Amino acid sequence: MSTVTRKYKPYNRLKAYMVENNIRQRELAEILNLSVSNLNQKLNGTGGDFSASEIKAICQHFKISADRYFFYQ
């Protein structure tokens, strides 16, 4: 089994929020105008990071805090 190389920390809290609220990756990808593959890579930390405008769009759409889901230790 190969090791996954992560460029960023995975967004585990955001992924948990999505599961708890039955939000599919396809739905979030459509909101951000991304492919599901690109979104998946961002969520798992293996691709690019979320841009400030993407974070803002997610937070506004779902009425969540960026501090809680994107900027935590």
Short mmCIF file of C-alpha atoms in Angstrom, two decimals:
data_model
loop_
_atom_site.label_atom_id
_atom_site.label_comp_id
_atom_site.label_asym_id
_atom_site.label_seq_id
_atom_site.Cartn_x
_atom_site.Cartn_y
_atom_site.Cartn_z
CA MET A 1 0.00 0.00 0.00
CA SER A 2 1.38 3.41 -0.91
CA THR A 3 1.58 6.39 1.42
CA VAL A 4 -0.57 9.43 0.71
CA THR A 5 1.40 12.66 0.45
CA ARG A 6 -0.53 15.55 1.93
CA LYS A 7 0.26 19.16 1.08
CA TYR A 8 -2.18 20.47 3.70
CA LYS A 9 -4.00 19.14 6.75
CA PRO A 10 -7.24 17.39 5.84
CA TYR A 11 -10.41 19.26 6.69
CA ASN A 12 -11.76 16.66 9.12
CA ARG A 13 -14.17 19.02 10.86
CA LEU A 14 -15.67 20.16 7.57
CA LYS A 15 -15.96 16.56 6.41
CA ALA A 16 -17.67 15.61 9.69
CA TYR A 17 -20.08 18.54 9.28
CA MET A 18 -20.89 17.33 5.78
CA VAL A 19 -21.63 13.80 7.02
CA GLU A 20 -23.75 15.03 9.95
CA ASN A 21 -25.81 17.24 7.63
CA ASN A 22 -26.06 14.81 4.68
CA ILE A 23 -24.12 17.14 2.37
CA ARG A 24 -22.61 15.28 -0.56
CA GLN A 25 -19.31 16.26 -2.09
CA ARG A 26 -21.11 16.76 -5.41
CA GLU A 27 -23.34 19.42 -3.81
CA LEU A 28 -20.39 21.29 -2.34
CA ALA A 29 -18.45 20.98 -5.60
CA GLU A 30 -21.36 22.55 -7.48
CA ILE A 31 -21.52 25.45 -5.01
CA LEU A 32 -17.81 26.11 -5.56
CA ASN A 33 -17.88 25.35 -9.29
CA LEU A 34 -15.27 22.60 -8.87
CA SER A 35 -15.06 19.02 -10.03
CA VAL A 36 -15.83 16.43 -7.36
CA SER A 37 -12.28 15.12 -7.75
CA ASN A 38 -10.76 18.56 -7.14
CA LEU A 39 -12.98 19.10 -4.10
CA ASN A 40 -12.07 15.68 -2.72
CA GLN A 41 -8.37 16.49 -3.01
CA LYS A 42 -8.89 19.79 -1.18
CA LEU A 43 -10.89 18.11 1.59
CA ASN A 44 -8.24 15.43 2.08
CA GLY A 45 -5.23 17.74 1.87
CA THR A 46 -3.73 16.04 -1.18
CA GLY A 47 -4.45 18.81 -3.68
CA GLY A 48 -4.64 22.55 -3.42
CA ASP A 49 -5.97 24.39 -0.42
CA PHE A 50 -9.30 26.22 -0.32
CA SER A 51 -9.08 29.82 -1.49
CA ALA A 52 -10.41 32.66 0.64
CA SER A 53 -13.36 33.11 -1.74
CA GLU A 54 -14.18 29.37 -1.55
CA ILE A 55 -14.09 29.44 2.25
CA LYS A 56 -16.35 32.51 2.24
CA ALA A 57 -18.80 30.83 -0.16
CA ILE A 58 -18.97 27.68 1.98
CA CYS A 59 -19.46 29.61 5.21
CA GLN A 60 -22.14 31.87 3.74
CA HIS A 61 -24.03 29.03 2.06
CA PHE A 62 -24.11 26.76 5.13
CA LYS A 63 -24.01 29.56 7.74
CA ILE A 64 -20.96 28.14 9.49
CA SER A 65 -17.87 29.69 11.05
CA ALA A 66 -14.60 29.73 9.13
CA ASP A 67 -12.75 29.68 12.46
CA ARG A 68 -14.40 26.43 13.46
CA TYR A 69 -14.09 24.53 10.17
CA PHE A 70 -11.04 25.99 8.45
CA PHE A 71 -8.72 27.70 10.94
CA TYR A 72 -8.29 25.43 13.92
CA GLN A 73 -5.27 23.91 15.60
#
